[in-house]
Short mmCIF file of C-alpha atoms and ligand atoms in Angstrom, two decimals:
data_model
loop_
_atom_site.label_atom_id
_atom_site.label_comp_id
_atom_site.label_asym_id
_atom_site.label_seq_id
_atom_site.Cartn_x
_atom_site.Cartn_y
_atom_site.Cartn_z
CA MET A 1 -16.68 1.14 37.86
CA LYS A 2 -13.51 1.77 35.99
CA THR A 3 -13.25 5.31 34.67
CA MET A 4 -13.16 5.36 30.91
CA HIS A 5 -10.19 7.10 29.35
CA ARG A 6 -11.26 10.36 27.73
CA ALA A 7 -10.09 9.25 24.30
CA ALA A 8 -12.03 6.03 24.66
CA ALA A 9 -15.13 8.06 25.51
CA ALA A 10 -14.60 10.11 22.39
CA LEU A 11 -14.23 6.91 20.44
CA VAL A 12 -17.53 5.65 21.81
CA ALA A 13 -19.24 8.87 20.80
CA LEU A 14 -17.76 8.61 17.31
CA ALA A 15 -18.75 5.01 16.96
CA GLY A 16 -22.30 5.81 18.06
CA LEU A 17 -22.05 2.99 20.53
CA THR A 18 -23.87 4.68 23.40
CA VAL A 19 -27.01 2.68 23.85
CA ALA A 20 -30.12 3.89 25.64
CA ALA A 21 -32.08 1.33 27.65
CA CYS A 22 -35.53 1.06 26.16
CA GLY A 23 -38.60 -1.11 26.48
CA GLY A 24 -41.38 -1.83 24.00
CA ASP A 25 -41.09 -1.98 20.27
CA GLY A 26 -40.36 1.70 19.75
CA GLY A 27 -43.65 2.44 18.06
CA GLU A 28 -45.06 4.17 21.13
CA MET A 29 -41.99 6.15 22.04
CA ALA A 30 -42.53 9.39 20.18
CA ALA A 31 -45.53 10.84 22.07
CA THR A 32 -43.98 11.74 25.43
CA ALA A 33 -40.47 12.81 26.24
CA ALA A 34 -39.12 10.04 28.48
CA PRO A 35 -36.50 10.89 31.09
CA GLN A 36 -32.96 10.46 29.71
CA ALA A 37 -31.85 6.88 30.27
CA PRO A 38 -28.33 6.46 31.62
CA ALA A 39 -25.78 5.70 28.92
CA ILE A 40 -24.34 2.21 28.97
CA GLN A 41 -20.58 2.25 28.53
CA PRO A 42 -19.27 -0.33 26.12
CA THR A 43 -16.76 -2.84 27.41
CA ASN A 44 -13.22 -3.04 26.06
CA PHE A 45 -14.30 -6.16 24.23
CA GLU A 46 -17.17 -4.32 22.53
CA LEU A 47 -14.89 -1.43 21.56
CA GLN A 48 -12.41 -3.82 19.94
CA MET A 49 -15.13 -5.74 18.14
CA GLU A 50 -16.55 -2.53 16.75
CA ALA A 51 -13.03 -1.60 15.61
CA SER A 52 -12.55 -4.99 13.94
CA ARG A 53 -15.61 -4.29 11.81
CA LEU A 54 -14.96 -0.61 11.09
CA ASN A 55 -11.34 -1.33 10.13
CA THR A 56 -12.48 -3.50 7.21
CA GLY A 57 -13.40 -0.28 5.42
CA GLY A 58 -16.27 -2.23 3.87
CA ASP A 59 -13.84 -4.17 1.65
CA PRO A 60 -15.39 -7.64 1.18
CA ARG A 61 -11.92 -9.29 1.15
CA MET A 62 -11.23 -7.79 4.56
CA VAL A 63 -14.56 -8.98 5.95
CA HIS A 64 -13.95 -12.51 4.68
CA PRO A 65 -11.54 -14.20 4.99
CA TRP A 66 -9.30 -11.82 6.98
CA ARG A 67 -11.67 -10.65 9.73
CA ALA A 68 -13.70 -13.86 9.74
CA PHE A 69 -10.71 -16.03 10.63
CA TYR A 70 -8.75 -13.69 12.88
CA CYS A 71 -11.95 -12.96 14.82
CA ASN A 72 -13.16 -16.56 14.96
CA LEU A 73 -12.69 -16.85 18.73
CA SER A 74 -13.91 -13.37 19.60
CA ASP A 75 -16.94 -14.02 17.37
CA ASP A 76 -17.59 -17.37 19.12
CA ASN A 77 -17.35 -18.95 15.69
CA ASN A 78 -14.50 -21.42 15.92
CA ALA A 79 -16.61 -23.75 13.76
CA ILE A 80 -15.35 -21.76 10.76
CA VAL A 81 -11.81 -22.98 11.50
CA LEU A 82 -12.78 -26.53 12.47
CA ALA A 83 -14.63 -26.95 9.16
CA GLU A 84 -11.44 -26.17 7.25
CA ARG A 85 -9.59 -29.07 8.90
CA GLN A 86 -11.85 -31.43 6.96
CA ARG A 87 -10.14 -30.29 3.77
CA ASN A 88 -6.73 -31.73 4.63
CA SER A 89 -7.34 -34.65 2.27
CA ILE A 90 -8.12 -32.49 -0.76
CA ARG A 91 -4.89 -32.05 -2.74
CA MET A 92 -3.77 -28.78 -4.31
CA PRO A 93 -1.28 -29.51 -7.12
CA LEU A 94 2.07 -27.77 -7.46
CA THR A 95 1.08 -24.26 -8.60
CA GLN A 96 3.39 -21.43 -9.63
CA ILE A 97 2.26 -18.25 -7.87
CA LEU A 98 5.23 -15.94 -8.66
CA ASP A 99 8.18 -16.21 -11.10
CA ASP A 100 10.14 -18.23 -8.56
CA VAL A 101 7.61 -19.41 -5.94
CA TRP A 102 5.29 -22.43 -6.01
CA TYR A 103 2.59 -23.72 -3.67
CA ILE A 104 1.86 -27.39 -3.04
CA GLY A 105 -0.25 -29.05 -0.39
CA THR A 106 -3.85 -29.58 0.53
CA GLU A 107 -6.76 -27.19 0.78
CA TYR A 108 -6.06 -27.06 4.53
CA VAL A 109 -2.28 -26.69 4.77
CA GLY A 110 0.54 -26.40 2.28
CA GLN A 111 4.16 -25.60 1.60
CA TYR A 112 5.97 -22.99 -0.47
CA VAL A 113 8.90 -23.80 -2.76
CA LEU A 114 11.38 -21.09 -3.79
CA ARG A 115 13.77 -21.63 -6.69
CA ASN A 116 16.70 -19.63 -8.02
CA GLU A 117 19.76 -20.55 -10.08
CA GLN A 118 21.46 -21.90 -6.98
CA GLY A 119 18.75 -24.25 -5.84
CA LEU A 120 15.58 -24.68 -3.84
CA VAL A 121 14.26 -23.60 -0.47
CA MET A 122 11.04 -24.90 1.04
CA ILE A 123 8.84 -23.33 3.69
CA ASP A 124 7.12 -25.91 5.90
CA ALA A 125 7.36 -29.66 5.64
CA GLY A 126 3.87 -31.09 5.38
CA ASN A 127 1.84 -33.52 7.45
CA SER A 128 3.83 -36.71 7.08
CA ALA A 129 6.70 -38.64 5.49
CA ALA A 130 4.19 -40.28 3.13
CA GLU A 131 3.01 -36.87 1.92
CA MET A 132 6.63 -35.87 1.19
CA ASN A 133 7.29 -39.11 -0.70
CA ASN A 134 4.04 -39.11 -2.65
CA PHE A 135 3.80 -35.43 -3.53
CA ASN A 136 6.54 -33.04 -2.41
CA LEU A 137 9.69 -34.89 -3.43
CA PRO A 138 8.27 -35.61 -6.93
CA ALA A 139 7.30 -31.92 -7.16
CA LEU A 140 10.80 -30.80 -6.11
CA ARG A 141 12.26 -33.15 -8.75
CA SER A 142 9.97 -31.64 -11.38
CA LEU A 143 11.50 -28.28 -10.43
CA GLY A 144 14.99 -29.67 -10.97
CA LEU A 145 15.98 -31.11 -7.58
CA GLY A 146 19.32 -32.84 -8.10
CA THR A 147 23.06 -32.22 -7.96
CA GLY A 148 22.90 -28.86 -9.73
CA MET A 149 19.74 -27.87 -7.93
CA PRO A 150 19.95 -28.85 -4.25
CA LEU A 151 17.36 -28.22 -1.57
CA HIS A 152 19.30 -25.74 0.56
CA ALA A 153 16.96 -25.45 3.51
CA VAL A 154 13.50 -26.07 4.87
CA LEU A 155 12.13 -23.20 6.96
CA VAL A 156 9.43 -24.41 9.33
CA THR A 157 6.88 -21.88 10.61
CA HIS A 158 6.25 -23.76 13.88
CA GLY A 159 6.51 -27.16 15.46
CA HIS A 160 3.01 -28.55 14.91
CA GLY A 161 2.74 -31.84 13.03
CA ASP A 162 0.88 -30.39 10.05
CA HIS A 163 3.94 -28.16 9.42
CA ASP A 164 6.90 -30.39 10.28
CA GLY A 165 5.38 -33.88 9.90
CA GLY A 166 7.55 -34.60 6.87
CA ALA A 167 10.69 -32.79 8.02
CA ALA A 168 12.70 -35.88 8.97
CA GLU A 169 11.89 -37.50 5.62
CA LEU A 170 12.93 -34.38 3.68
CA LYS A 171 16.16 -34.17 5.64
CA SER A 172 17.10 -37.79 5.04
CA ALA A 173 16.13 -37.63 1.34
CA THR A 174 17.94 -34.38 0.53
CA GLY A 175 20.29 -33.55 3.42
CA ALA A 176 18.67 -30.11 3.76
CA PRO A 177 18.86 -28.51 7.21
CA ILE A 178 15.49 -27.86 8.86
CA TYR A 179 15.18 -24.42 10.47
CA LEU A 180 12.73 -24.07 13.37
CA GLY A 181 12.08 -21.56 16.16
CA SER A 182 14.13 -22.60 19.21
CA ALA A 183 11.12 -22.57 21.53
CA ASP A 184 9.50 -25.34 19.46
CA ALA A 185 12.69 -27.31 18.85
CA SER A 186 13.10 -29.53 21.87
CA GLY A 187 12.46 -33.24 21.33
CA LYS A 188 12.36 -32.99 17.54
CA ALA A 189 13.87 -36.11 15.97
CA TYR A 190 15.06 -34.20 12.89
CA ALA A 191 17.55 -32.10 14.94
CA PRO A 192 16.45 -28.67 13.73
CA THR A 193 18.75 -25.72 13.14
CA ALA A 194 17.33 -23.41 15.79
CA LEU A 195 16.20 -19.84 15.09
CA ASP A 196 16.33 -17.98 18.41
CA SER A 197 12.70 -17.44 19.44
CA SER A 198 13.72 -14.89 22.08
CA VAL A 199 14.79 -12.39 19.38
CA LEU A 200 11.60 -10.40 18.84
CA THR A 201 12.86 -8.05 16.13
CA PRO A 202 13.39 -8.96 12.47
CA TYR A 203 16.80 -10.14 11.25
CA ASP A 204 18.15 -11.54 7.98
CA ILE A 205 19.56 -14.95 7.22
CA GLN A 206 21.17 -16.16 3.97
CA VAL A 207 20.08 -19.49 2.56
CA GLY A 208 20.79 -20.77 -0.94
CA GLY A 209 21.87 -17.35 -2.20
CA ARG A 210 18.76 -15.65 -0.83
CA THR A 211 18.19 -13.11 1.89
CA ILE A 212 15.28 -14.08 4.09
CA THR A 213 14.03 -11.88 6.91
CA VAL A 214 13.09 -13.84 10.02
CA LEU A 215 10.68 -12.68 12.72
CA SER A 216 9.80 -14.66 15.83
CA THR A 217 6.04 -14.48 16.26
CA PRO A 218 5.21 -16.36 19.47
CA GLY A 219 1.52 -16.84 20.14
CA HIS A 220 0.16 -19.78 18.17
CA THR A 221 3.14 -21.66 19.60
CA ALA A 222 6.06 -20.21 21.56
CA GLY A 223 8.40 -20.91 18.65
CA ALA A 224 6.25 -19.66 15.78
CA THR A 225 8.34 -17.83 13.15
CA GLY A 226 7.46 -15.75 10.10
CA PHE A 227 9.60 -15.25 6.99
CA VAL A 228 9.82 -12.41 4.45
CA VAL A 229 10.98 -13.74 1.09
CA ARG A 230 12.29 -11.62 -1.78
CA ALA A 231 10.73 -13.10 -4.88
CA LYS A 232 10.26 -12.09 -8.49
CA ASP A 233 7.06 -11.25 -10.30
CA GLY A 234 7.28 -10.38 -13.98
CA GLY A 235 11.00 -9.89 -13.38
CA LYS A 236 10.52 -7.33 -10.61
CA GLU A 237 11.20 -7.89 -6.93
CA VAL A 238 8.18 -8.48 -4.73
CA ARG A 239 8.19 -9.34 -1.06
CA LEU A 240 6.14 -12.20 0.31
CA PHE A 241 5.47 -12.79 4.01
CA VAL A 242 4.81 -16.37 5.08
CA SER A 243 3.47 -16.20 8.60
CA GLY A 244 4.15 -18.59 11.41
CA GLY A 245 1.03 -19.99 13.00
CA SER A 246 -2.49 -18.80 12.55
CA SER A 247 -5.10 -19.53 15.17
CA LEU A 248 -5.08 -18.05 18.62
CA VAL A 249 -4.90 -20.49 21.49
CA ALA A 250 -8.20 -20.44 23.37
CA ASN A 251 -8.27 -19.78 27.12
CA ASN A 252 -4.58 -18.98 27.44
CA PRO A 253 -4.19 -15.23 28.12
CA GLY A 254 -0.39 -15.54 28.26
CA LEU A 255 -0.16 -16.85 24.69
CA VAL A 256 -2.88 -14.45 23.55
CA ARG A 257 -0.80 -11.54 24.88
CA ALA A 258 2.23 -12.92 23.03
CA TYR A 259 0.15 -13.29 19.88
CA LEU A 260 -1.01 -9.66 20.21
CA ALA A 261 2.59 -8.44 20.52
CA SER A 262 3.53 -10.59 17.52
CA MET A 263 0.75 -9.07 15.42
CA GLU A 264 2.12 -5.64 16.28
CA SER A 265 5.73 -6.51 15.46
CA THR A 266 4.57 -8.18 12.23
CA TYR A 267 2.63 -5.06 11.25
CA ALA A 268 5.68 -2.88 11.89
CA MET A 269 7.92 -5.16 9.81
CA LEU A 270 5.49 -5.40 6.88
CA LYS A 271 5.25 -1.61 6.86
CA ALA A 272 9.00 -1.00 7.15
CA LEU A 273 9.88 -3.56 4.45
CA LYS A 274 6.92 -2.52 2.24
CA VAL A 275 5.93 -6.17 1.88
CA ASP A 276 3.64 -6.75 -1.11
CA THR A 277 1.66 -9.81 -0.14
CA ALA A 278 1.34 -12.54 2.46
CA SER A 279 0.42 -16.14 2.71
CA ASN A 280 -0.35 -18.43 5.56
CA PRO A 281 0.52 -22.12 5.21
CA HIS A 282 -3.19 -22.55 6.03
CA THR A 283 -4.22 -20.84 2.82
CA TYR A 284 -7.90 -20.52 3.72
CA TRP A 285 -6.88 -18.16 6.52
CA ASP A 286 -5.98 -15.11 4.43
CA GLY A 287 -7.53 -15.72 1.03
CA SER A 288 -4.42 -17.31 -0.46
CA ARG A 289 -6.37 -20.44 -1.38
CA ASP A 290 -8.80 -18.41 -3.45
CA LEU A 291 -5.89 -16.66 -5.18
CA ILE A 292 -4.15 -19.98 -5.92
CA LYS A 293 -7.38 -21.39 -7.34
CA ARG A 294 -7.77 -18.29 -9.48
CA ILE A 295 -4.26 -18.82 -10.83
CA GLN A 296 -5.09 -22.48 -11.51
CA SER A 297 -8.16 -21.55 -13.53
CA GLU A 298 -6.91 -18.39 -15.29
CA GLY A 299 -3.21 -19.14 -15.54
CA LEU A 300 -0.54 -17.05 -13.82
CA LYS A 301 -0.79 -13.45 -14.94
CA SER A 302 1.81 -10.70 -14.85
CA PRO A 303 1.59 -9.18 -12.34
CA SER A 304 0.60 -12.26 -10.38
CA GLN A 305 -2.91 -12.50 -8.97
CA PHE A 306 -1.18 -13.47 -5.72
CA VAL A 307 0.05 -9.93 -4.98
CA ILE A 308 -2.45 -7.84 -3.01
CA GLY A 309 -0.28 -4.74 -2.31
CA ASN A 310 1.21 -3.29 0.86
CA GLN A 311 -1.79 -1.11 1.76
CA ALA A 312 -4.24 -4.01 1.67
CA LEU A 313 -1.80 -6.18 3.60
CA LEU A 314 -1.38 -3.57 6.34
CA ARG A 315 -5.13 -3.15 6.67
CA ALA A 316 -5.53 -6.92 6.92
CA MET A 317 -2.88 -7.19 9.63
CA ALA A 318 -4.45 -4.30 11.56
CA ILE A 319 -7.74 -6.21 11.49
CA GLY A 320 -5.96 -9.32 12.75
CA ARG A 321 -4.40 -7.30 15.55
CA THR A 322 -7.79 -5.81 16.47
CA CYS A 323 -9.46 -9.23 16.55
CA THR A 324 -6.67 -10.44 18.84
CA ALA A 325 -7.15 -7.47 21.15
CA ALA A 326 -10.87 -8.25 21.25
CA TYR A 327 -10.24 -11.85 22.27
CA LEU A 328 -7.75 -10.75 24.95
CA ALA A 329 -10.33 -8.30 26.33
CA LYS A 330 -12.90 -11.07 26.33
CA GLN A 331 -10.58 -13.43 28.20
CA ASP A 332 -9.35 -10.81 30.61
CA PRO A 333 -11.79 -7.91 31.16
CA THR A 334 -9.06 -5.96 32.99
CA ALA A 335 -6.88 -5.98 29.86
CA ALA A 336 -7.29 -2.71 28.02
CA PRO A 337 -5.32 -2.96 24.77
CA SER A 338 -5.42 0.22 22.72
CA VAL A 339 -7.91 0.39 19.87
CA TRP A 340 -6.18 0.45 16.49
CA ARG A 341 -7.90 2.50 13.82
CA VAL A 342 -6.89 2.19 10.15
CA SER A 343 -6.53 5.64 8.61
CA GLU A 344 -7.06 6.55 5.02
CA LEU A 345 -5.85 9.65 3.18
CA ASP A 346 -7.46 10.73 -0.08
CA PHE A 347 -6.53 13.72 -2.19
CA LEU A 348 -9.45 16.04 -2.82
CA PRO A 349 -10.63 16.63 -6.39
CA ALA A 350 -8.31 18.91 -8.34
CA SER A 351 -5.51 18.34 -5.87
CA PRO A 352 -2.58 18.35 -5.91
CA ALA A 353 -2.53 21.35 -8.20
CA PRO A 354 -0.01 24.17 -8.53
CA GLY A 355 -0.73 26.47 -5.61
CA ARG A 356 -3.03 24.17 -3.64
CA VAL A 357 -2.78 20.74 -2.07
CA ALA A 358 -5.64 19.20 -0.11
CA ALA A 359 -6.39 15.77 1.28
CA ARG A 360 -8.96 14.25 3.59
CA LEU A 361 -8.07 12.01 6.52
CA SER A 362 -10.70 9.51 7.59
CA ASN A 363 -11.20 6.13 9.20
CA GLY A 364 -14.11 3.76 9.70
CA TRP A 365 -15.49 6.06 12.40
CA GLY A 366 -15.60 9.11 10.12
CA PRO A 367 -13.42 12.15 9.39
CA VAL A 368 -10.33 12.55 11.57
CA ALA A 369 -9.97 16.12 12.86
CA GLY A 370 -7.05 17.90 14.50
CA GLN A 371 -4.24 15.86 12.93
CA THR A 372 -1.31 17.12 10.89
CA VAL A 373 -0.97 16.12 7.26
CA SER A 374 2.34 16.84 5.50
CA PHE A 375 2.68 17.19 1.75
CA LYS A 376 6.03 16.26 0.25
CA LEU A 377 7.69 15.86 -3.12
CA ASP A 378 9.34 12.58 -4.11
CA SER A 379 12.66 14.25 -3.29
CA GLY A 380 11.45 14.46 0.32
CA ALA A 381 11.15 18.26 0.19
CA LEU A 382 8.27 19.49 2.33
CA LEU A 383 5.75 21.54 0.37
CA CYS A 384 3.57 22.45 3.33
CA SER A 385 1.61 20.93 6.16
CA ALA A 386 -1.82 21.58 7.63
CA VAL A 387 -4.06 20.40 10.45
CA THR A 388 -7.26 18.59 9.51
CA GLY A 389 -10.53 20.37 10.19
CA ALA A 390 -13.82 18.93 11.40
CA ASP A 391 -14.43 17.31 8.01
CA GLY A 392 -10.95 15.71 8.05
CA THR A 393 -9.62 18.01 5.34
CA ALA A 394 -6.12 19.48 5.41
CA THR A 395 -5.44 22.20 2.84
CA CYS A 396 -2.39 24.34 2.28
CA ALA A 397 -0.58 26.26 -0.42
CA SER A 398 2.75 25.06 -1.63
CA THR A 399 5.06 27.94 -0.94
CA SER A 400 8.45 26.27 -0.89
CA ALA A 401 8.37 24.95 -4.44
CA PRO A 402 6.19 25.60 -7.47
CA LEU A 403 4.46 22.39 -8.52
CA ARG A 404 4.87 21.40 -12.14
CA ALA A 405 1.56 20.11 -13.44
CA GLY A 406 1.69 16.52 -14.62
CA VAL A 407 5.32 16.20 -13.53
CA ASP A 408 5.70 16.49 -9.79
CA ARG A 409 4.36 13.77 -7.62
CA VAL A 410 3.06 14.73 -4.18
CA THR A 411 2.77 12.46 -1.19
CA ALA A 412 0.38 13.33 1.62
CA GLU A 413 1.47 11.79 4.90
CA PHE A 414 -0.20 11.33 8.26
CA ALA A 415 2.41 10.11 10.74
CA GLY A 416 -0.15 8.52 13.04
CA ALA A 417 -1.20 9.53 16.54
CA SER A 418 -1.79 7.63 19.72
CA THR A 419 -3.05 7.84 23.27
CA ALA A 420 -3.16 5.00 25.75
CA ALA A 421 -6.62 4.13 24.46
CA VAL A 422 -6.46 4.75 20.73
CA VAL A 423 -3.85 4.36 18.00
CA ASP A 424 -4.60 6.11 14.74
CA LEU A 425 -2.37 4.24 12.30
CA PRO A 426 -0.20 6.21 9.85
CA SER A 427 -1.32 6.55 6.28
CA GLU A 428 -0.20 8.13 3.06
CA ALA A 429 -1.39 8.76 -0.44
CA ALA A 430 0.43 10.01 -3.51
CA ALA A 431 -0.70 11.67 -6.69
CA ALA A 432 0.77 13.55 -9.58
CA SER A 433 0.32 17.25 -9.59
CA GLY A 434 -2.03 18.40 -12.29
CA ASP A 435 -4.43 21.18 -13.00
CA THR A 436 -7.99 19.99 -13.45
CA GLY A 437 -7.41 19.51 -17.14
CA ALA A 438 -4.24 17.49 -16.72
CA LEU A 439 -6.06 14.30 -15.85
CA ALA A 440 -8.69 13.55 -18.43
CA CYS A 441 -10.81 10.78 -19.84
CA ARG A 442 -7.81 9.26 -21.61
CA ASP A 443 -6.06 8.88 -18.23
CA LEU A 444 -9.12 7.19 -16.77
CA ALA A 445 -9.31 4.89 -19.77
CA GLN A 446 -5.61 4.12 -19.45
CA ALA A 447 -5.97 3.38 -15.74
CA ARG A 448 -8.93 1.09 -16.37
CA ALA A 449 -7.01 -0.73 -19.09
CA ALA A 450 -4.03 -1.10 -16.77
CA LEU A 451 -5.97 -2.37 -13.73
CA GLY A 452 -3.72 -4.70 -11.80
CA THR A 453 -0.57 -3.47 -13.50
CA ARG A 454 2.44 -2.96 -11.30
CA ARG A 455 4.91 -0.11 -11.13
CA GLY A 456 7.46 -0.40 -13.90
CA ASP A 457 5.45 -2.62 -16.17
CA SER A 458 4.95 -1.62 -19.79
CA GLY A 459 1.94 0.61 -20.23
CA TYR A 460 2.35 1.88 -16.72
CA SER A 461 2.25 5.61 -16.20
CA ALA A 462 3.55 6.74 -12.81
CA ARG A 463 0.94 9.42 -12.37
CA LEU A 464 -1.87 6.88 -12.54
CA ASP A 465 -0.80 5.15 -9.33
CA VAL A 466 -2.57 7.74 -7.24
CA ASP A 467 -2.51 5.74 -4.00
CA ALA A 468 1.16 4.88 -4.54
CA ASP A 469 0.83 1.24 -3.58
CA GLY A 470 2.75 0.17 -6.67
CA VAL A 471 -0.29 -1.30 -8.38
CA LEU A 472 -2.88 0.35 -10.59
CA GLY A 473 -6.03 -0.69 -8.76
CA LEU A 474 -9.63 0.28 -8.29
CA ARG A 475 -8.71 3.01 -5.83
CA ASP A 476 -6.54 4.64 -8.47
CA VAL A 477 -9.37 4.51 -10.98
CA ASP A 478 -11.72 6.06 -8.39
CA ALA A 479 -9.22 8.78 -7.56
CA ILE A 480 -8.55 9.62 -11.20
CA ALA A 481 -12.28 9.73 -11.89
CA ARG A 482 -12.56 12.34 -9.15
CA LEU A 483 -9.72 14.34 -10.67
CA VAL A 484 -11.34 14.52 -14.10
CA PRO A 485 -13.13 17.89 -14.34
CA SER A 486 -16.67 17.63 -13.05
CA GLY A 487 -19.29 17.45 -15.77
CA THR A 488 -17.01 15.48 -18.11
CA THR A 489 -18.59 12.34 -19.52
CA CYS A 490 -16.03 9.61 -19.94
CA GLY A 491 -18.15 6.70 -21.13
CA ALA A 492 -18.06 3.26 -19.58
ZN1 ZN B 1 -0.20 -24.97 14.28
#
């Protein structure tokens, strides 16, 4: 039997996965001390599956749709995907999801339209020429398509017919070049402008006065490509990732390995570029369809309901990566991809305060001990750093700079840690320095009133964005509630 890596063994212990063999219904077990049954070691597949569940952090959005779809093959539940294909005949009307981005398509697959003063750009090209003629070209015209508002480009996520089925029609109707990953480009009648699929790091292209970051993400197909778009929401820049290809290819370990590597490079890019939200052309895959329907029923709000925030997006992608690792381990029991664990940092109550900063590092398995947490000011100046104890807490006194209550903002950072078996993902949290009285019921009330408000919007107060994801969300309200002096009654 393969020797388990020590870190993996520790992981098993943390996850409580060690299972004792046992007969009977358990009701008769207490009377006599049975000899210790040998521990059964979990397989790599079981470790990854456990991780895919623990990494959701109990967030219902992460359980469904994110984990449900990325784990459909490892869960033996491909029916969940097949059922969605039946919705390709249900139209979704042109819907504005950001200041300058629209969705149009079906409930199964759709396209994104970007508009600025210089013209239009489209991502993906639909199922067929008829779909373009009946729906997309009229929609583009309603957005101004014409001599002053050309269609500059169509960016295709991959070469399957539900993504480029209308490409030739769009090209002949508008003259727009069709961009496609080079590995999917051969034999395409619409003569695509090839994006080099062998470049596996992000790079920028300019189309129609826009910068778009391109990342080859082989896996679903060899030429799958993702795009990061700079868009506007309430006048502020937000970054939207439109991914290339969704489902894993069953029974093809080579493509599954490529898909795994693509999930990792995508995660790194979304983190580095601080991307705010994502959408798959198959909008059921990542919850985009629900968000679009919400916008249709409530109207587009500012900030847009479509923006989920960088932290949520990174957690979602980590789940997708873990589900992929699980499927690879299922296909190839000798494959031992590392287990990714999503970390979370939370400031302790009454921290940061002048003279003391403290935060707790945890993940779905419990507190994370023995890791360094650094506390910094917005200027980048290091206040202090400390190693987490058994309860995951790192505490230290700021000696290098006196903290000004209610003024200085402190970021706690965990840089991440890894062994061959386990990767503890980096995490950070930020909060304003205050003594216990500095954050009070009025702050909590303000945070509740501002739920969903983005950095820079009117009514926004920087100190209320405790988790520093740019949005005042439920986690901020929770954190502020903890910072209000204990015993205070704040009302509903
Ligand atoms: Zn496809």
